[in-house]
mmCIF file of C-alpha atoms in Angstrom:
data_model
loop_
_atom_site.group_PDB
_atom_site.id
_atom_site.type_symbol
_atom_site.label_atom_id
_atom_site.label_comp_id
_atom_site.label_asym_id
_atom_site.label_seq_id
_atom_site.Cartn_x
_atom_site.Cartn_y
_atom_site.Cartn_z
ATOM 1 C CA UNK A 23 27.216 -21.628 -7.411
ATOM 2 C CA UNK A 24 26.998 -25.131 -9.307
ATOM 3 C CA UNK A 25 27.505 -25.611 -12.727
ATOM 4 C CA UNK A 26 24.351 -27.102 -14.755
ATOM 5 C CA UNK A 27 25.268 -30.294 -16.968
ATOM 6 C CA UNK A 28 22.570 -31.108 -19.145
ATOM 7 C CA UNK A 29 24.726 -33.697 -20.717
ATOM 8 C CA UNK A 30 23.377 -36.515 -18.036
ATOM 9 C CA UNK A 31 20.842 -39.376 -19.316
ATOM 10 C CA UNK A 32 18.813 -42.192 -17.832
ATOM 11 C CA UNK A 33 19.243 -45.325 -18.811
ATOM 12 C CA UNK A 34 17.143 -48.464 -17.272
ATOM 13 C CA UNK A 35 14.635 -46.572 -15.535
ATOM 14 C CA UNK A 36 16.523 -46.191 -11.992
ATOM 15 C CA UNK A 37 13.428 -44.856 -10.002
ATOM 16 C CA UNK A 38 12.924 -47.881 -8.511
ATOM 17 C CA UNK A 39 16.574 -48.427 -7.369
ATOM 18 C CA UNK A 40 16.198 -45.158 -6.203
ATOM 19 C CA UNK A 41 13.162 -45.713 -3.867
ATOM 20 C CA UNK A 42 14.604 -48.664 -2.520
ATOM 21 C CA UNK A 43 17.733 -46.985 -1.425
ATOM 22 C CA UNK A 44 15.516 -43.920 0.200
ATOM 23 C CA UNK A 45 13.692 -46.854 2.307
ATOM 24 C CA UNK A 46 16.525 -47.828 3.367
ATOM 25 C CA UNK A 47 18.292 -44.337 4.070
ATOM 26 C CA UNK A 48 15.107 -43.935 6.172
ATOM 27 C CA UNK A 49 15.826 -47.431 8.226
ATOM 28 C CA UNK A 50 19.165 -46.642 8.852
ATOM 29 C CA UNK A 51 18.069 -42.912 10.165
ATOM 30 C CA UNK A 52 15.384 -44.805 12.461
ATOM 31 C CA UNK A 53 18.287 -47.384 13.532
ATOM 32 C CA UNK A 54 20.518 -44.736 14.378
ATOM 33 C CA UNK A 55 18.269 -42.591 16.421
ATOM 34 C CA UNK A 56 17.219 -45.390 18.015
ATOM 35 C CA UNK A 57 20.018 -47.000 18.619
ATOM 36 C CA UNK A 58 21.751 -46.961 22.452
ATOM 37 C CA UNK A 59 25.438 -48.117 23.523
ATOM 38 C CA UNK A 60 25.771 -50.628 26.167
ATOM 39 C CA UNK A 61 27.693 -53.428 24.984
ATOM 40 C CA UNK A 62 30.599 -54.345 22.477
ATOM 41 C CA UNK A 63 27.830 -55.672 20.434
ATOM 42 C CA UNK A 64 26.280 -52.431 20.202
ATOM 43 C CA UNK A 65 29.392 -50.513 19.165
ATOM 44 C CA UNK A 66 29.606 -53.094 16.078
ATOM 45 C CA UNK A 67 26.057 -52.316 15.219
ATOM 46 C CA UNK A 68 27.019 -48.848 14.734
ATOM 47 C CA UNK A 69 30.204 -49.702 12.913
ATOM 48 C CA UNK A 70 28.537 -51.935 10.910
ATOM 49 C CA UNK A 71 26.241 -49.257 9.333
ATOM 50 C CA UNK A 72 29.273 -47.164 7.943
ATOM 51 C CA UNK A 73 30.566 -48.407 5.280
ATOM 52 C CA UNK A 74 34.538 -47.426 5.591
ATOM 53 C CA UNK A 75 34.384 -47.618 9.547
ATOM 54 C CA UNK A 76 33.588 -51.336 10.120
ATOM 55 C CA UNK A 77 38.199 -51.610 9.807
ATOM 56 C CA UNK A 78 38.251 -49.512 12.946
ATOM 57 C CA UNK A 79 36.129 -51.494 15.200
ATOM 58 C CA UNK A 80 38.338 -53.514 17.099
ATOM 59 C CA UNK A 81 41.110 -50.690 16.996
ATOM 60 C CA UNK A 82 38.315 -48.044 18.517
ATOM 61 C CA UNK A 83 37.117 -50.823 21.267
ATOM 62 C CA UNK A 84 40.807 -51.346 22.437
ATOM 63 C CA UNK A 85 41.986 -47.839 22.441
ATOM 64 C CA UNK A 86 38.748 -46.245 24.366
ATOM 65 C CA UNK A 87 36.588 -48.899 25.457
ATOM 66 C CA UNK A 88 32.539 -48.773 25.651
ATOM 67 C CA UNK A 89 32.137 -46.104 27.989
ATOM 68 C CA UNK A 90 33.835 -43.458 26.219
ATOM 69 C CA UNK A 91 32.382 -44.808 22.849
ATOM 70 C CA UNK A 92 28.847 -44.534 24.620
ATOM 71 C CA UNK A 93 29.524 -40.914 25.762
ATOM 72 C CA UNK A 94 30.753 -40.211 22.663
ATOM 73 C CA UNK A 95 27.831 -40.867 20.846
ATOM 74 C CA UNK A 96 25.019 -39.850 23.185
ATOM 75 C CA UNK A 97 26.971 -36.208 22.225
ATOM 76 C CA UNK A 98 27.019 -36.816 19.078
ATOM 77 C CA UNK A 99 23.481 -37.454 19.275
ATOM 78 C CA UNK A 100 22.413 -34.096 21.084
ATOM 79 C CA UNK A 101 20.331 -32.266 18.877
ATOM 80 C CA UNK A 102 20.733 -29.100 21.000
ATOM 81 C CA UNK A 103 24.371 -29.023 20.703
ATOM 82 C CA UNK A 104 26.124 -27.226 17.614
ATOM 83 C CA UNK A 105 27.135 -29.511 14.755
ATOM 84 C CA UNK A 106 31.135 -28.596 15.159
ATOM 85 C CA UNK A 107 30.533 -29.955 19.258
ATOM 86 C CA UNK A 108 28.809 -32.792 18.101
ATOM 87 C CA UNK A 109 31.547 -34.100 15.860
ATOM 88 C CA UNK A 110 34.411 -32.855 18.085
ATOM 89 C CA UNK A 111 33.428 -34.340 20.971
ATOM 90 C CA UNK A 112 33.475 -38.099 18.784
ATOM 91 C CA UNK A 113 36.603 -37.561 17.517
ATOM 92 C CA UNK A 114 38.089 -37.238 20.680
ATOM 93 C CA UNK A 115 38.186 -40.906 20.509
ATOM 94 C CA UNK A 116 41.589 -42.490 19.853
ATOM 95 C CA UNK A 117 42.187 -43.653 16.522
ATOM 96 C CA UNK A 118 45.008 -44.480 14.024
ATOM 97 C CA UNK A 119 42.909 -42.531 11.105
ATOM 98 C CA UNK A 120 40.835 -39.691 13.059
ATOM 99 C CA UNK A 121 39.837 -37.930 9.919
ATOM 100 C CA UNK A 122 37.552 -41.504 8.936
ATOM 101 C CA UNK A 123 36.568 -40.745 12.648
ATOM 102 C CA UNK A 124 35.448 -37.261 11.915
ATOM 103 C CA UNK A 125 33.938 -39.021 8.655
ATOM 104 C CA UNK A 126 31.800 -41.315 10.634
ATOM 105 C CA UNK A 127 30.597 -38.363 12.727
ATOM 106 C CA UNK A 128 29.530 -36.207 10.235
ATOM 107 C CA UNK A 129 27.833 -39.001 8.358
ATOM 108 C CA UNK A 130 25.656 -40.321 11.907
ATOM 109 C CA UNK A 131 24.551 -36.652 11.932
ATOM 110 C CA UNK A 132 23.237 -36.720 8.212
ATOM 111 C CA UNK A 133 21.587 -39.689 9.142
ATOM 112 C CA UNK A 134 20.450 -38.828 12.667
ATOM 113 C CA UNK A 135 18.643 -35.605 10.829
ATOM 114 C CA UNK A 136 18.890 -35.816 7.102
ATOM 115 C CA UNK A 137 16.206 -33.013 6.825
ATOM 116 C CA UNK A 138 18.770 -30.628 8.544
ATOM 117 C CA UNK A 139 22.457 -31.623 7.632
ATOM 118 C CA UNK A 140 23.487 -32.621 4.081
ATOM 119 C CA UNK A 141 26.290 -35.988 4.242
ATOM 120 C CA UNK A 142 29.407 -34.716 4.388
ATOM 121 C CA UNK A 143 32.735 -36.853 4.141
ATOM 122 C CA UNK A 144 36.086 -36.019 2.659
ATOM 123 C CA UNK A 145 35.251 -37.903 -0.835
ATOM 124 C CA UNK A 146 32.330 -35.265 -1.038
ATOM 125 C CA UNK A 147 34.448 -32.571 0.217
ATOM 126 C CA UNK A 148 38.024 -32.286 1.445
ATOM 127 C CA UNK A 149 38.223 -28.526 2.636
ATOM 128 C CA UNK A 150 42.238 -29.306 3.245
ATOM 129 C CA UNK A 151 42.651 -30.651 -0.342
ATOM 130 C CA UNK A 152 39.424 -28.615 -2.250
ATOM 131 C CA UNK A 153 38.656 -31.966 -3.544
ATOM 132 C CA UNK A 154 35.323 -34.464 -3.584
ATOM 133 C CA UNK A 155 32.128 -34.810 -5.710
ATOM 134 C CA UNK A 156 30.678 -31.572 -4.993
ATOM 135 C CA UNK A 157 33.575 -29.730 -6.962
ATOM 136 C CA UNK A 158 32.877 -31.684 -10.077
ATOM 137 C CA UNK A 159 29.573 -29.325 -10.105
ATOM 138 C CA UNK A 160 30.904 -26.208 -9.107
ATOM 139 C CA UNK A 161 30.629 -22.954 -11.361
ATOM 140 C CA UNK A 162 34.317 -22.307 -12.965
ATOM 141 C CA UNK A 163 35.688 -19.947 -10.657
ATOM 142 C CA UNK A 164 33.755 -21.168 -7.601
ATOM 143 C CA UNK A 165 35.915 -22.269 -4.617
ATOM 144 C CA UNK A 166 34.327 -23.595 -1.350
ATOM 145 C CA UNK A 167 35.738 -21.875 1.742
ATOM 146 C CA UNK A 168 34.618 -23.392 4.677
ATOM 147 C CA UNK A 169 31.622 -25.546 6.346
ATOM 148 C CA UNK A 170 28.988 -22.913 5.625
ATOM 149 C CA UNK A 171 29.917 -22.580 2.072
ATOM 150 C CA UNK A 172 29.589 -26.324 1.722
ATOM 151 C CA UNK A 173 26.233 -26.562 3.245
ATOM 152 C CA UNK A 174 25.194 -23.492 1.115
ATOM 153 C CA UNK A 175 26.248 -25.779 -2.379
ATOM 154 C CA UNK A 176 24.404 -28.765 -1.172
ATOM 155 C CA UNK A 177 21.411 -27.177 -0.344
ATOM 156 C CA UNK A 178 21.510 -25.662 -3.576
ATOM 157 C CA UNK A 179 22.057 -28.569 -5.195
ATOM 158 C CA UNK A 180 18.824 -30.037 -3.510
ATOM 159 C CA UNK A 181 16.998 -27.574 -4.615
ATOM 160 C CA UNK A 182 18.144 -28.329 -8.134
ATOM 161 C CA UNK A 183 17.086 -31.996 -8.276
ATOM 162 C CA UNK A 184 13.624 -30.673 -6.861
ATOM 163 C CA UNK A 185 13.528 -29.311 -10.375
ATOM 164 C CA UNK A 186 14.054 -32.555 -11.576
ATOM 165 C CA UNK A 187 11.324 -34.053 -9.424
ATOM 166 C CA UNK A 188 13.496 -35.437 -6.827
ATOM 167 C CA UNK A 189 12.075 -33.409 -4.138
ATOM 168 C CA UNK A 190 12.350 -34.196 -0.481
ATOM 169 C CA UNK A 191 12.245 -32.743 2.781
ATOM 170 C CA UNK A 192 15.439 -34.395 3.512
ATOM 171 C CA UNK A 193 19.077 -34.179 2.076
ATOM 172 C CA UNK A 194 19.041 -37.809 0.836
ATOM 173 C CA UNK A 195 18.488 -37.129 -2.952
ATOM 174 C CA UNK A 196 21.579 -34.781 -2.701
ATOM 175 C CA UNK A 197 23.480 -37.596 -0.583
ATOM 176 C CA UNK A 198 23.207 -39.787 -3.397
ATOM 177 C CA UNK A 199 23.849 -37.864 -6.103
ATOM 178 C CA UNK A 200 27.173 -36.788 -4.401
ATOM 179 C CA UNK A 201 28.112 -40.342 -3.655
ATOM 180 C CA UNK A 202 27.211 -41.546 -6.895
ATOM 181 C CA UNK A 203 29.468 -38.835 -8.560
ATOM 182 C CA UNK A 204 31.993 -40.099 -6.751
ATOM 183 C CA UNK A 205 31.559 -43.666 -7.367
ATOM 184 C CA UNK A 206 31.251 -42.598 -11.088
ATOM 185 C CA UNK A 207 34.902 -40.995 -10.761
ATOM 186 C CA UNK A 208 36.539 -43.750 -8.851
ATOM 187 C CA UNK A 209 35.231 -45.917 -11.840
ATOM 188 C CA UNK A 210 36.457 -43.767 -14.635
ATOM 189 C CA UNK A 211 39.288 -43.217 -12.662
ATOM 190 C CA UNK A 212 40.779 -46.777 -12.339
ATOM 191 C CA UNK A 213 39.308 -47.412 -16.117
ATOM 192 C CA UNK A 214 36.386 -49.761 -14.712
ATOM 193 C CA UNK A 215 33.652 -47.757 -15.775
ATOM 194 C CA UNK A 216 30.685 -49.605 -17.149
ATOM 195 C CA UNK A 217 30.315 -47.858 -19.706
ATOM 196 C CA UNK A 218 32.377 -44.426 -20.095
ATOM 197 C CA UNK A 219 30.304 -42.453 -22.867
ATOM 198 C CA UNK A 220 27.381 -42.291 -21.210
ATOM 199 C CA UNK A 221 26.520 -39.592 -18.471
ATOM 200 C CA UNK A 222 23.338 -42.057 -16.780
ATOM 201 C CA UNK A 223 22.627 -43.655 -13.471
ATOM 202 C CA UNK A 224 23.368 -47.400 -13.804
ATOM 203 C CA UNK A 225 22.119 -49.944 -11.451
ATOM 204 C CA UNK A 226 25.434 -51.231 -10.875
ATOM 205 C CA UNK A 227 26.597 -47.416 -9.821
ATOM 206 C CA UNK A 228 23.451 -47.324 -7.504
ATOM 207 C CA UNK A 229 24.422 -50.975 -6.038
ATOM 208 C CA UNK A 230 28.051 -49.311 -5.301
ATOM 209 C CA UNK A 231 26.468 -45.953 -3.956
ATOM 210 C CA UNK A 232 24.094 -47.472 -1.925
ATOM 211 C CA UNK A 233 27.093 -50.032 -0.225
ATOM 212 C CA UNK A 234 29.223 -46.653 0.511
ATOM 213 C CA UNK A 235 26.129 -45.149 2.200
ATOM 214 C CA UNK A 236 26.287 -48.374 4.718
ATOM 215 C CA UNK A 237 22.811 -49.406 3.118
ATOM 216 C CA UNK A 238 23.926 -53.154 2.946
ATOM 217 C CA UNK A 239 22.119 -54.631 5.932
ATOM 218 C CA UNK A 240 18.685 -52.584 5.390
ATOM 219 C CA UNK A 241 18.738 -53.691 1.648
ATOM 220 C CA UNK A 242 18.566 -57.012 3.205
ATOM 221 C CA UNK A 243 16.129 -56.621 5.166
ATOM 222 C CA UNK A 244 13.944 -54.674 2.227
ATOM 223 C CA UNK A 245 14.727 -57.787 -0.054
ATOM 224 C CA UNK A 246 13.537 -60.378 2.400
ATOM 225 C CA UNK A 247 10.637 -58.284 3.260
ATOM 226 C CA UNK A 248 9.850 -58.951 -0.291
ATOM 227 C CA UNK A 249 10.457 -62.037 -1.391
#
């Protein structure tokens, strides 16, 4: 199903970017499991973690209020309820942009259990458009159907950085690769790429991935833990 590119390099030795980033995937899947709504200070905690949702905040408080943002998520958070329930029932909450609402629910579930469900927002994959990162490493030909078909190419795709000796029992390998693609593309897109011949993983790429994954505040903590 994906297309092999043997093109890419390393440059800068990014393991230990890497690493750090995993820690702090792994914080924010602890924070979110942990995490319960009572208060408006709560609800901004959760915001706060994902990265394109923190605009909504005040707009998702207003329109619904805490109690149907805490029922919302305690769903969402029900491992014995199907994935498509889980993110229906949160974007039954009023917004001006559902689809970053449907974004935000399909990314808590990565997080919530990364060894189960791959990240999935519309810059990886927009089934209305056919778009994201994860078509840049499709087979010619190869056209991505529905949810199951998506799930199928990431899973594949973890399999093939296994190969490569990112192996994990989670999907967070394959969460950054996808993200970084796509920070890659925005770059190249807008003609800010650091460097535009080269096919590597660049710190400032990881920096950029790692801020879109809503790693921000547990990168803090990681740095002050060390220094």
């Amino acid at each position: 199903m994906l297309a092999k590119d043997v093109n890419n390099t390393v440059r800068n030795n990014p393991k230990e970017s890497l690493s750090v980033i995993i820690k702090a995937m792994q914080m924010k899947t602890d924070f979110l499991n942990s995490l319960e709504i009572n208060t408006e200070e709560d609800v901004k905690k959760l915001f706060d973690v994902i990265f394109y949702a923190k605009r909504h905040y005040n707009e998702i408080i207003g329109n619904n209020g805490i109690d149907k943002i805490k029922l919302a998520f305690k769903t969402l958070r029900n491992k014995d309820l199907p994935y498509g329930e889980r993110v229906k029932a949160f974007t039954l909450l009023k917004a001006s942009e559902p689809e970053d609402i449907e974004d935000m629910a399909r990314e808590i579930i990565h997080f919530l259990e990364p060894e189960k469900y791959p990240l999935w927002t519309r810059w990886l994959w927009n089934p209305n458009k056919n778009s994201g990162s994860i078509t840049y490493i499709l087979k010619d030909g190869v056209v991505l159907k529905n949810e199951k078909d998506y799930f199928d190419a990431v899973s594949e795709l973890r399999e093939i950085l296994s190969i490569f000796g990112l192996d994990s029992p989670t999907y967070y390998y394959a969460s950054i690769f996808l993200v970084y693609s796509y920070v890659r593309y925005v770059d190249y897109a807008t003609l800010l790429a650091v460097d535009r011949k080269g096919g590597g993983l660049y710190p400032s790429h990881l920096s950029t991935t790692a801020m879109v994954l809503g790693l921000k505040s547990f990168l803090r903590v990681i740095q002050l833990a060390n220094s």
